[in-house]
Every structure is written in structure tokens, then in C-alpha cells.
């Protein structure tokens, strides 16, 4: 068998794969997500996702909300939660499967400074993986670029399998026994949001997940961490915080990072069980950025059993 050349374009039966940050992150050409994808394209797409874990698929125009929901539903049971209701606001994208990640209000205007939704969305600028604060975790997220600002606003990724591989054996020792607590409220506060009251806190109890897990699609071990990680079961707070901060810093070193530069019409699909990601700043008081996300879960969840981020 010939060794694989990591940064070369390759043809599958149905599309072309171009590595963007070898050996992970790839751009796929030859699929248009505004059309139904074929059974063989789906099989090949899943295989590319298993290996590359972050994939961009470009279209001349972004898929409609309906097209977006249709193709991402092929990758797993879709999240159908509603965003938490913020008093006095209405939904801009009226589909429960789609999370509106824009800086725009229901009239399509840039949020004003006081809008609490803007502050909440800025928590996306912390390194995270989507929905680690639920027992039933997110697998794939699919983010579609409808309006892309002229500069900034890359989405950055790190490959948590490569991170695990790169940890020295002495540092790996014992980590596989640890269980991490993840809380939605932890990252809201870390991102500069207000402390929740007891009632708010009760609406989103924390979840527990192993710090190191097997990423089944690739058969590689990965660290599973996020800005939502707030403790380690059985450890005191300061010791847990120190380890989480150390591992987050290790995981987000430049050699692991792929920065996605958006083109309008791109759909970026990532595997939350093998990566962390973050939004990066842009002039969100001047330019519109319209991004819409669907999310697959490990298993289907009961209607009304969840919500965003
Ligand atoms: C997300 C997210 C980052 C971005 O949609 O889950 O974190 O760049 N987005 O918008
Ligand atoms: Mn996210």
C-alpha cells in the first residue's frame, strides 16, 4: 500500500477532498448541499468526517433552512430545542432545529449594545465543544455561512485526538480514570455573563463525562473538554481548575489549530466528540454576520428536553 500524502487533494468515488490543515480539517468539493445527497455520497462523507473531523462544503449560495435541516438530519438525530426565551425578543430563524448564531435581531438589524443576546453569543469566543453540558452529547454541528463580515470572525478548531496523542506519557497517567463536570452556567459566567440564580441554575443541571474517551468513528482516543468544564468528580475545586486550565492551554497551542476563513455559502461540519472550537472577534457593532447551526445528538432526545449552545 502506498503511504498517504497528507496534504494532497484526493478523489473519492463521488467528490474531492482537499486537506486544509493536515492531517485533519478538509474542504470537500463536488457536493452541493442544496440538492439531496446520494446514499454513496453520504457514506463517503461520513468516512471523511470520521478521519478529518472538520469539513467545509462550499455552495454558491447557502442552503435554505429546509435544505440545511434535511442534510444534517442524515448525520444523526437532530437537536430540536428552542433557544431560551429572552424577554421581549422574537425568533429570527423560525425553525426549532436551527440555532441562530448571528449578531442580528428579528428585524435583521445588528443587535443594539444593550441586547443580552449579544453578550451570550460572545461566550462562543471561549474554546468549547457544543453541548457537553448535556448527558446526551452533541456529535456533529453544521454551521452555514449566510452573511460573512469582511474581516475577522474565523472559526478556530483544535483536534483533541492529536492533543491526546501529543501529551507526554507521564502526563497521560491517571487521566483516563477522571470524570469531568460540565455546566452551561460555568461558561456563561466565564464569558462575562451574570451569575445565574438558583432557579435558572436548576433549568440546566451539570453533566458528567469521561475526560478521555474513544472517538468511535476514527478509533482514536481524544480528550473531551470545553469551556463548560467546571470540575472533576472527587477532586477539590482548585486542584480540578488547575488541571482543566493546564489541559485547555495544552490543547489550544498553535500547532493544533485550524482557523476557518469563511466564504459565503460554506457549510462547516465538525465532530464535537473529537474537537474544540471557538468564534474569533470581528467588528460586530458595524458588520452583520449571519451564521446558522444545526446539531446532531448521540441519541434522539424527547421533544422539549433541551435547548441551545
Ligand atoms: C457554534 C459556534 C463559532 C462561530 O456555532 O457552535 O461556536 O464562529 N460558532 O460562529
Ligand atoms: Mn459552538
Coordinates of C-alpha atoms and ligand atoms in Angstrom, one line a residue:
X1 CA 0.0 0.0 0.0
X2 CA 1.3 3.5 -0.9
X3 CA 1.6 5.8 2.2
X4 CA -1.0 8.5 2.1
X5 CA 0.4 12.0 1.3
X6 CA -1.3 14.1 4.0
X7 CA -1.8 17.4 2.1
X8 CA -2.7 16.2 -1.3
X9 CA -6.1 16.5 -2.9
X10 CA -7.8 13.2 -3.4
X11 CA -10.8 12.0 -5.3
X12 CA -13.3 9.6 -3.8
X13 CA -15.9 8.0 -5.9
X14 CA -18.2 11.0 -5.6
X15 CA -16.3 14.1 -4.6
X16 CA -12.9 15.7 -4.0
X17 CA -11.2 16.1 -0.6
X18 CA -8.6 18.8 0.0
X19 CA -6.9 18.8 3.4
X20 CA -6.9 22.3 4.9
X21 CA -4.7 21.6 7.9
X22 CA -3.2 18.2 7.5
X23 CA -3.9 15.7 9.0
X24 CA -7.3 16.9 10.0
X25 CA -9.8 19.6 8.5
X26 CA -10.6 19.2 4.8
X27 CA -12.6 21.0 2.1
X28 CA -14.9 18.9 0.1
X29 CA -15.9 19.9 -3.5
X30 CA -18.3 18.1 -5.7
X31 CA -21.3 18.0 -3.3
X32 CA -23.9 20.7 -3.3
X33 CA -25.9 20.6 0.0
X34 CA -28.8 22.4 -1.7
X35 CA -29.5 19.2 -3.5
X36 CA -30.4 15.9 -1.9
X37 CA -27.2 13.9 -1.4
X38 CA -27.0 10.4 -2.7
X39 CA -26.6 7.3 -0.4
X40 CA -23.0 6.8 -1.7
X41 CA -22.1 10.5 -1.1
X42 CA -23.4 10.1 2.5
X43 CA -21.3 7.0 3.2
X44 CA -18.2 8.8 1.8
X45 CA -19.0 12.0 3.7
X46 CA -19.2 10.1 7.0
X47 CA -15.9 8.4 6.2
X48 CA -14.2 11.8 5.5
X49 CA -15.8 13.2 8.7
X50 CA -14.5 10.2 10.7
X51 CA -11.0 11.0 9.7
X52 CA -10.8 14.8 9.2
X53 CA -13.4 15.7 11.9
X54 CA -13.8 19.3 10.4
X55 CA -15.1 19.6 6.9
X56 CA -16.1 22.6 4.8
X57 CA -18.5 22.2 1.9
X58 CA -18.9 25.3 -0.2
X59 CA -22.0 26.3 -2.2
X60 CA -22.6 29.4 -4.4
X61 CA -25.5 30.3 -2.1
X62 CA -26.1 29.0 1.4
X63 CA -28.6 26.2 1.7
X64 CA -32.1 27.3 2.7
X65 CA -33.1 26.5 6.3
X66 CA -35.1 23.5 5.0
X67 CA -32.2 22.1 3.0
X68 CA -29.9 22.6 5.9
X69 CA -32.2 20.7 8.2
X70 CA -32.6 17.9 5.6
X71 CA -29.0 17.1 5.0
X72 CA -27.8 17.5 8.6
X73 CA -30.6 15.1 9.7
X74 CA -28.8 12.5 7.7
X75 CA -25.8 12.7 10.1
X76 CA -27.8 11.8 13.3
X77 CA -30.8 12.6 15.4
X78 CA -31.2 16.4 15.3
X79 CA -31.5 18.8 18.2
X80 CA -34.9 20.3 18.2
X81 CA -34.7 22.6 21.1
X82 CA -35.8 26.1 21.3
X83 CA -33.4 28.8 22.4
X84 CA -34.2 30.1 25.9
X85 CA -36.7 32.8 25.6
X86 CA -35.2 36.2 26.3
X87 CA -38.0 38.6 27.4
X88 CA -39.2 40.9 24.7
X89 CA -37.4 39.2 21.8
X90 CA -38.7 37.1 18.9
X91 CA -37.1 34.4 16.8
X92 CA -35.3 35.5 13.5
X93 CA -35.0 31.9 12.2
X94 CA -38.3 30.2 13.0
X95 CA -37.1 26.6 12.9
X96 CA -36.5 24.7 16.2
X97 CA -33.7 22.7 14.6
X98 CA -31.7 25.9 13.8
X99 CA -29.7 27.9 16.3
X100 CA -29.3 31.5 15.1
X101 CA -25.6 32.3 15.7
X102 CA -25.9 35.8 14.1
X103 CA -25.5 39.2 15.6
X104 CA -28.9 40.2 14.2
X105 CA -32.3 40.7 15.7
X106 CA -35.6 39.5 14.4
X107 CA -35.8 42.6 12.1
X108 CA -32.4 41.6 10.5
X109 CA -30.7 44.6 12.2
X110 CA -27.4 44.4 14.2
X111 CA -28.3 43.9 17.9
X112 CA -28.0 47.1 19.9
X113 CA -25.3 47.3 22.6
X114 CA -27.7 46.5 25.4
X115 CA -29.1 43.3 23.8
X116 CA -28.4 40.4 26.2
X117 CA -28.3 38.0 23.3
X118 CA -25.1 39.7 22.0
X119 CA -23.4 39.1 25.4
X120 CA -24.5 35.5 25.5
X121 CA -23.2 34.8 22.0
X122 CA -19.8 36.2 22.9
X123 CA -19.4 33.1 25.1
X124 CA -18.7 31.3 21.8
X125 CA -15.3 33.0 21.9
X126 CA -14.2 30.7 24.6
X127 CA -12.8 27.3 23.5
X128 CA -15.6 24.8 23.7
X129 CA -17.4 21.8 22.3
X130 CA -21.1 22.1 21.7
X131 CA -23.5 20.8 24.4
X132 CA -21.0 19.0 26.6
X133 CA -23.3 20.1 29.4
X134 CA -25.9 17.5 28.4
X135 CA -25.8 13.9 29.3
X136 CA -26.6 13.1 25.6
X137 CA -23.8 14.9 23.9
X138 CA -23.6 16.7 20.5
X139 CA -22.0 14.7 17.8
X140 CA -21.9 16.8 14.6
X141 CA -22.6 20.5 14.3
X142 CA -23.3 22.0 10.8
X143 CA -22.8 25.8 10.6
X144 CA -23.9 27.6 7.4
X145 CA -22.4 31.0 6.4
X146 CA -25.2 33.3 5.2
X147 CA -23.5 36.6 5.7
X148 CA -19.8 36.8 6.2
X149 CA -18.2 40.0 7.5
X150 CA -15.3 41.5 5.5
X151 CA -12.6 40.6 8.1
X152 CA -12.2 38.6 11.3
X153 CA -14.7 36.1 12.5
X154 CA -12.7 33.0 11.6
X155 CA -13.9 29.9 13.5
X156 CA -10.9 28.1 15.1
X157 CA -10.6 24.4 15.8
X158 CA -8.3 22.0 17.6
X159 CA -8.2 18.3 17.1
X160 CA -8.5 16.6 20.5
X161 CA -7.2 13.3 19.2
X162 CA -3.9 14.9 18.2
X163 CA -3.9 16.7 21.5
X164 CA -4.2 13.4 23.4
X165 CA -1.5 11.8 21.2
X166 CA 0.8 14.7 21.9
X167 CA 0.6 14.6 25.7
X168 CA 3.7 13.0 27.2
X169 CA 3.1 9.5 28.7
X170 CA 3.9 10.9 32.2
X171 CA 1.1 13.4 31.9
X172 CA -1.4 10.9 30.4
X173 CA -1.0 8.7 33.5
X174 CA -4.2 8.6 35.5
X175 CA -6.2 10.9 33.2
X176 CA -8.2 8.1 31.8
X177 CA -9.8 7.5 35.2
X178 CA -11.1 11.0 35.6
X179 CA -14.7 12.2 35.1
X180 CA -15.3 15.9 34.4
X181 CA -18.3 18.0 35.3
X182 CA -19.7 20.3 32.6
X183 CA -22.1 23.1 33.2
X184 CA -23.7 25.6 30.8
X185 CA -23.7 28.3 33.5
X186 CA -20.0 27.9 34.1
X187 CA -19.2 29.0 30.6
X188 CA -21.8 31.8 30.6
X189 CA -20.1 33.3 33.7
X190 CA -16.6 32.7 32.3
X191 CA -17.7 34.6 29.2
X192 CA -18.6 37.6 31.2
X193 CA -22.3 36.9 31.8
X194 CA -24.1 37.4 35.1
X195 CA -24.2 34.7 37.8
X196 CA -27.4 32.7 37.4
X197 CA -29.9 32.5 40.3
X198 CA -30.8 29.1 41.8
X199 CA -33.9 28.8 39.7
X200 CA -32.0 29.5 36.4
X201 CA -29.3 27.1 37.5
X202 CA -31.8 24.3 38.1
X203 CA -33.0 24.5 34.5
X204 CA -29.6 23.3 33.3
X205 CA -28.1 20.8 35.7
X206 CA -24.5 19.8 35.1
X207 CA -23.5 16.6 33.2
X208 CA -20.6 14.2 33.8
X209 CA -18.3 12.8 31.1
X210 CA -15.0 11.0 31.0
X211 CA -12.0 13.3 30.4
X212 CA -10.6 10.8 27.9
X213 CA -12.8 8.8 25.6
X214 CA -12.7 6.7 22.5
X215 CA -13.7 8.6 19.4
X216 CA -15.6 5.8 17.8
X217 CA -15.7 6.9 14.2
X218 CA -11.8 7.1 14.0
X219 CA -11.0 4.6 16.7
X220 CA -8.6 7.1 18.3
X221 CA -8.6 8.4 21.9
X222 CA -9.5 12.0 22.4
X223 CA -9.6 14.5 25.3
X224 CA -13.1 15.7 25.9
X225 CA -13.0 19.2 27.4
X226 CA -14.7 22.6 26.9
X227 CA -15.2 26.0 28.5
X228 CA -18.2 24.3 30.2
X229 CA -15.8 22.0 32.2
X230 CA -16.1 23.2 35.8
X231 CA -14.8 20.4 38.0
X232 CA -13.5 16.8 38.3
X233 CA -15.6 14.3 40.3
X234 CA -14.0 13.6 43.7
X235 CA -11.4 16.4 43.4
X236 CA -11.4 19.7 45.2
X237 CA -12.2 22.8 43.2
X238 CA -8.8 24.4 43.0
X239 CA -7.0 21.2 42.0
X240 CA -9.6 20.5 39.4
X241 CA -9.5 24.0 38.0
X242 CA -5.7 23.9 37.7
X243 CA -5.8 20.6 35.7
X244 CA -8.6 21.8 33.4
X245 CA -6.7 25.1 32.7
X246 CA -3.5 23.2 32.1
X247 CA -5.1 20.8 29.6
X248 CA -7.1 23.6 27.9
X249 CA -3.9 25.5 27.4
X250 CA -2.1 22.5 26.1
X251 CA -4.9 21.7 23.7
X252 CA -5.1 25.1 22.2
X253 CA -1.4 25.5 21.2
X254 CA -0.9 26.9 17.7
X255 CA 0.3 23.6 16.1
X256 CA -3.2 22.1 16.7
X257 CA -5.2 25.0 15.4
X258 CA -7.0 25.2 12.1
X259 CA -8.6 28.7 11.5
X260 CA -11.5 28.5 9.1
X261 CA -11.8 31.6 6.9
X262 CA -15.4 31.7 5.8
X263 CA -16.8 32.1 2.3
X264 CA -20.4 32.9 2.0
X265 CA -22.3 29.7 1.2
X266 CA -19.8 27.5 3.2
X267 CA -21.3 24.8 5.4
X268 CA -18.8 23.8 8.1
X269 CA -19.4 20.4 9.7
X270 CA -17.4 19.4 12.8
X271 CA -17.4 16.5 15.2
X272 CA -17.9 17.8 18.7
X273 CA -16.6 14.5 20.2
X274 CA -13.1 15.0 18.6
X275 CA -12.6 18.8 18.5
X276 CA -13.0 22.0 20.4
X277 CA -13.7 25.3 18.6
X278 CA -14.3 29.0 19.2
X279 CA -15.5 32.1 17.4
X280 CA -13.0 34.9 17.0
X281 CA -13.7 38.6 17.2
X282 CA -14.9 40.9 14.4
X283 CA -16.5 44.3 14.4
X284 CA -19.9 43.1 15.4
X285 CA -21.2 46.6 16.0
X286 CA -20.7 47.5 12.3
X287 CA -20.9 44.4 10.2
X288 CA -23.6 41.7 10.1
X289 CA -22.6 38.1 10.4
X290 CA -25.4 35.6 9.8
X291 CA -24.5 32.0 10.7
X292 CA -27.0 29.2 11.4
X293 CA -26.3 25.9 13.0
X294 CA -27.9 22.5 13.3
X295 CA -26.7 20.0 15.8
X296 CA -26.9 16.2 16.0
X297 CA -27.0 14.3 19.3
X298 CA -25.6 11.0 20.3
X299 CA -29.2 9.7 20.7
X300 CA -32.6 11.2 20.0
X301 CA -34.0 13.2 22.9
X302 CA -37.5 13.8 23.9
X303 CA -39.2 16.9 22.5
X304 CA -38.6 19.9 24.7
X305 CA -35.8 18.1 26.5
X306 CA -33.1 20.6 25.7
X307 CA -32.1 23.9 24.2
X308 CA -29.1 25.8 22.8
X309 CA -25.3 26.5 22.7
Ligands
LIG1 C1 -21.2 27.4 17.1 C2 -20.0 28.2 17.3 C3 -18.5 29.8 16.2 C4 -18.6 30.9 15.2 O1 -22.0 27.7 16.1 O2 -21.4 26.4 17.8 O3 -19.4 28.1 18.3 O4 -17.5 31.2 14.7 N1 -19.7 29.1 16.3 O5 -19.7 31.3 14.9
LIG2 MN1 -20.0 26.2 19.4

